[in-house]
Short mmCIF file of C-alpha atoms in Angstrom, two decimals:
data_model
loop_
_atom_site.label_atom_id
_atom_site.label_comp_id
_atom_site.label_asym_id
_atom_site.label_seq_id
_atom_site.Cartn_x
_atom_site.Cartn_y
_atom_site.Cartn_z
CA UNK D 1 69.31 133.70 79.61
CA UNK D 2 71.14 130.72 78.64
CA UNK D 3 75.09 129.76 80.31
CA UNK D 4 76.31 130.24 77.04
CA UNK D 5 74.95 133.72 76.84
CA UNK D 6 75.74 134.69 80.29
CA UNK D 7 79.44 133.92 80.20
CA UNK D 8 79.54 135.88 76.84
CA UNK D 9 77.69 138.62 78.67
CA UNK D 10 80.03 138.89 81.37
CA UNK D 11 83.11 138.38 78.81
CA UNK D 12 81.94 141.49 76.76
CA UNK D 13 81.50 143.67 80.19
CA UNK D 14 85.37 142.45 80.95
CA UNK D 15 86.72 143.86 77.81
CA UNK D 16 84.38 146.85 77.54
CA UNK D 17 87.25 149.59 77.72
CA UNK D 18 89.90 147.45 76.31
CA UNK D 19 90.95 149.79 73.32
CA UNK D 20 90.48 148.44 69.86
CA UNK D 21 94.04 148.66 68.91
CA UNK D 22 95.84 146.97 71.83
CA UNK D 23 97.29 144.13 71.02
CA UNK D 24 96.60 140.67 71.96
CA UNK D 25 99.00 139.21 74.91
CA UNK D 26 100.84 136.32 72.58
CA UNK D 27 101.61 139.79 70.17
CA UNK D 28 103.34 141.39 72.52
CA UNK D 29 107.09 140.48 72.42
CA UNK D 30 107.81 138.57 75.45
CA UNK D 31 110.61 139.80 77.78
CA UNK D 32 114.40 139.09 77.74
CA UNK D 33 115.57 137.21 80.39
CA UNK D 34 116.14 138.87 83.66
CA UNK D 35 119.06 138.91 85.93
CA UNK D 36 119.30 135.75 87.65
CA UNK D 37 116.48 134.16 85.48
CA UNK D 38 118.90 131.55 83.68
CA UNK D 39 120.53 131.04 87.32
CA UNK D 40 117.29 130.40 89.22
CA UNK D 41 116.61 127.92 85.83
CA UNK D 42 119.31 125.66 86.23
CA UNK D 43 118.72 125.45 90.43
CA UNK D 44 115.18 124.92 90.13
CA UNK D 45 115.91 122.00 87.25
CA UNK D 46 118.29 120.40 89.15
CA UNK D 47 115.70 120.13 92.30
CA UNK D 48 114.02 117.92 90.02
CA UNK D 49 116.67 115.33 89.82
CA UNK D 50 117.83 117.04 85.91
CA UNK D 51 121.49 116.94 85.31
CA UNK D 52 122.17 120.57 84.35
CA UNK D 53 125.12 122.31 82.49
CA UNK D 54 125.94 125.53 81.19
CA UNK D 55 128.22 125.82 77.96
CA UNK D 56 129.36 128.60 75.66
CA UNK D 57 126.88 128.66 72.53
CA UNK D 58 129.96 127.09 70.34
CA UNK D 59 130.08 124.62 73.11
CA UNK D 60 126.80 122.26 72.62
CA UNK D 61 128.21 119.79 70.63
CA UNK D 62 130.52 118.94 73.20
CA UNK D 63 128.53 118.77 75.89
CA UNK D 64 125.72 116.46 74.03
CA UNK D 65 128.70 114.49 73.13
CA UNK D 66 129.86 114.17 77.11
CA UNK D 67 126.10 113.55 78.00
CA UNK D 68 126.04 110.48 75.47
CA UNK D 69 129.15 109.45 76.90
CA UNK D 70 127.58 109.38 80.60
CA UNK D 71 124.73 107.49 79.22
CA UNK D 72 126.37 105.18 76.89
CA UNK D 73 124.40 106.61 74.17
CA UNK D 74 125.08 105.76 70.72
CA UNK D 75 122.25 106.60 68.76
CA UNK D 76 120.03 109.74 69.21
CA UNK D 77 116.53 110.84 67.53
CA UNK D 78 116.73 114.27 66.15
CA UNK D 79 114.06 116.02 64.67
CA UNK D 80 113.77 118.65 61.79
CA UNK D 81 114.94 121.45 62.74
CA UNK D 82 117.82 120.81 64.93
CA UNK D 83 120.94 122.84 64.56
CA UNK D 84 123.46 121.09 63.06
CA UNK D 85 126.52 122.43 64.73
CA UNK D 86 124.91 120.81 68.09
CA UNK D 87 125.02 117.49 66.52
CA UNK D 88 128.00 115.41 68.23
CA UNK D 89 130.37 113.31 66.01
CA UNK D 90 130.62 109.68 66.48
CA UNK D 91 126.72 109.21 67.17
CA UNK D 92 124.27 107.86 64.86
CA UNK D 93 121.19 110.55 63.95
CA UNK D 94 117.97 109.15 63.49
CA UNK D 95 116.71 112.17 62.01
CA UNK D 96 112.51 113.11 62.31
CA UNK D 97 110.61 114.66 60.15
CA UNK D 98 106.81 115.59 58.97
CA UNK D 99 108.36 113.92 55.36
CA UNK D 100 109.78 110.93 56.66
CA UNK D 101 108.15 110.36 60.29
CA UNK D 102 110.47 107.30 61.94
CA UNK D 103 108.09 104.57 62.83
CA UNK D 104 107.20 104.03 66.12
CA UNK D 105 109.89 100.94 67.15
CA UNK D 106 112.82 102.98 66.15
CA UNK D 107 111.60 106.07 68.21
CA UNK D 108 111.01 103.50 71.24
CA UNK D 109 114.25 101.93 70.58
CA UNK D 110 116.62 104.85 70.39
CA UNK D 111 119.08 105.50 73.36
CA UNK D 112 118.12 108.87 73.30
CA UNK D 113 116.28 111.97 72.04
CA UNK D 114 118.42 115.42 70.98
CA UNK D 115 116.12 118.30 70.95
CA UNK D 116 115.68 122.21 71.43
CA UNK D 117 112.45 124.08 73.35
CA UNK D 118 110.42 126.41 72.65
CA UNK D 119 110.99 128.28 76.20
CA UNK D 120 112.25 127.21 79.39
CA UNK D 121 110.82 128.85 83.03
CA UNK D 122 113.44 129.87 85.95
CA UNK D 123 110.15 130.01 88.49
CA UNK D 124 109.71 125.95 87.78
CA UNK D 125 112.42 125.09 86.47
CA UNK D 126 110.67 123.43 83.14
CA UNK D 127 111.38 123.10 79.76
CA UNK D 128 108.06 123.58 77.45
CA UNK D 129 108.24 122.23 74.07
CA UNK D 130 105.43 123.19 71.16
CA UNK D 131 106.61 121.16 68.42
CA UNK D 132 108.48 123.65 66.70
CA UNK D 133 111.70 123.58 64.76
CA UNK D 134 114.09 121.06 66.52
CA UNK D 135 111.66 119.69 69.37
CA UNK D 136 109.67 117.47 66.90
CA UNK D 137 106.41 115.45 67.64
CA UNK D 138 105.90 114.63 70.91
CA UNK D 139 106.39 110.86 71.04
CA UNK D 140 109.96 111.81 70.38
CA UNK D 141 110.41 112.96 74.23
CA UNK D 142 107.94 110.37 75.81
CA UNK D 143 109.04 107.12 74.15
CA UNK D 144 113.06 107.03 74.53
CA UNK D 145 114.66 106.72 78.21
CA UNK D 146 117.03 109.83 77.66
CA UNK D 147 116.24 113.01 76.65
CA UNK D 148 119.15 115.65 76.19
CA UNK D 149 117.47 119.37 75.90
CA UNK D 150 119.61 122.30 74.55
CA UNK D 151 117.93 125.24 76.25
CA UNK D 152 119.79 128.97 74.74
CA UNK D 153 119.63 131.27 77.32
CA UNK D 154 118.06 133.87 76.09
CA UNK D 155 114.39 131.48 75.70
CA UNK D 156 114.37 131.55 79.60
CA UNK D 157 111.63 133.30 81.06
CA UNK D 158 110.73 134.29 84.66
CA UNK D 159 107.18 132.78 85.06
CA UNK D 160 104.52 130.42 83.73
CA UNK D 161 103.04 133.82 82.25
CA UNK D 162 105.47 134.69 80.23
CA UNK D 163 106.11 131.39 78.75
CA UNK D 164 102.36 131.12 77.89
CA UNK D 165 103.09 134.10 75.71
CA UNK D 166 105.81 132.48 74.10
CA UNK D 167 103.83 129.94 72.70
CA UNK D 168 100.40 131.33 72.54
CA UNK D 169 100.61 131.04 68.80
CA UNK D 170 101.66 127.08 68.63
CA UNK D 171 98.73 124.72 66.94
CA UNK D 172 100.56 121.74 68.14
CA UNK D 173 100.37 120.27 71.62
CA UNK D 174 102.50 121.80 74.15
CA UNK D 175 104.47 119.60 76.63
CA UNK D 176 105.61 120.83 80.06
CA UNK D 177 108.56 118.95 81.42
CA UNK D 178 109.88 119.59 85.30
CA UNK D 179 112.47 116.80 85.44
CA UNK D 180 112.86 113.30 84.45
CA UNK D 181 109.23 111.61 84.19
CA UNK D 182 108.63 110.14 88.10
CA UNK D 183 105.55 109.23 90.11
CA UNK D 184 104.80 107.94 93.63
CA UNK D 185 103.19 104.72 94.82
CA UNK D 186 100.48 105.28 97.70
CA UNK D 187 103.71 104.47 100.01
CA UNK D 188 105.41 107.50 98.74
CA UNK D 189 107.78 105.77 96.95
CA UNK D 190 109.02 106.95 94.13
CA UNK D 191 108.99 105.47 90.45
CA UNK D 192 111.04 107.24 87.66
CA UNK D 193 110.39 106.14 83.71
CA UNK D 194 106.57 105.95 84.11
CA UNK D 195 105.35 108.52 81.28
CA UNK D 196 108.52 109.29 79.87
CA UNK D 197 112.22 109.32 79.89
CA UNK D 198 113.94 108.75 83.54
CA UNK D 199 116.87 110.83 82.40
CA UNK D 200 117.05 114.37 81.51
CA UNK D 201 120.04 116.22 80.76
CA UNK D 202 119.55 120.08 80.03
CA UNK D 203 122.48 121.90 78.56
CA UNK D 204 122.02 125.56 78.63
CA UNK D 205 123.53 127.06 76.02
CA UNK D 206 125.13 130.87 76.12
#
């Protein structure tokens, strides 16, 4: 018997009893978020060295305006997708999209990137983007030294498992994020910017 057919062997012994008709994990609606989920969130994002804040849903404009303002940023990527209403006045959109992909300078050169997630998780405290509507390709969050995520409540999940549900379905790549992109030296020390932005601001909307 060959790996190949041994591993399917074994896989076919595994699912044996599994009824026909139950569904697939990813088809099963994932769970709302749990008391203290969107709590846990914002203290395990801020161990990471994220800035954190929590706003009323009407509120995000506001607050993306006030993290600009921290950052002196005056223009922002935004990709397809993106709400409008979180879309601060007085900043310049450099809006993304599959029909009129910015090239790669202006991505690199932007002061910042404005985008959504696909689901967020309180046990880590990451964000996890899939490319879906308002998170946009993923050189959007790697080349530009801020990123500003709106995270809505109710996309928080408890644990790693339950955001793999979430975006079991996604055909793009899916990023992880757990802070502001940071490495160590063999000293220890550490160095923030390496694969990605060095500042992450996470508004968590509702």
């Amino acid at each position: 018997m060959s790996a190949r057919d041994e591993v399917l062997a074994r896989i076919r012994a595994a699912i044996a009893d599994v009824p026909a008709d139950e569904p697939a994990a990813w088809e099963v609606s994932p769970p709302s978020p749990a008391a203290g989920d969107v709590d846990r969130f914002v203290e395990r994002a801020a161990d990471y060295r994220a800035t954190v804040v929590r706003v009323a849903t009407g509120e995000v404009a506001a607050a993306v305006a006030a993290a600009c303002r921290r950052h002196g940023a005056r223009r922002l990527l935004a990709p397809d997708g993106l709400p409008e209403e979180w879309r601060p006045e007085g900043v310049e959109r450099l809006t993304d999209s599959p029909a009129a992909p910015l090239d790669r300078d202006t991505v690199a050169t932007a002061d910042g990137v404005l985008t959504s997630c696909a689901t967020a998780i309180a046990e880590t405290g990451s964000l996890v983007l899939d490319a879906g509507p308002g998170q946009g390709r993923r050189m959007l969050t790697l080349l530009p030294d801020l990123h500003i995520c709106v995270v809505p409540a109710a996309r928080i999940v408890a644990g790693v498992p339950d955001a793999i549900a979430r975006v079991m379905g996604a055909t793009a790549p899916i990023t992880f994020i757990s802070g502001p992109s940071a490495t160590s030296d063999i000293e220890l020390n550490r160095v923030e910017g390496v694969h990605g932005p060095r500042r992450l601001e996470i508004i968590v909307a509702g």
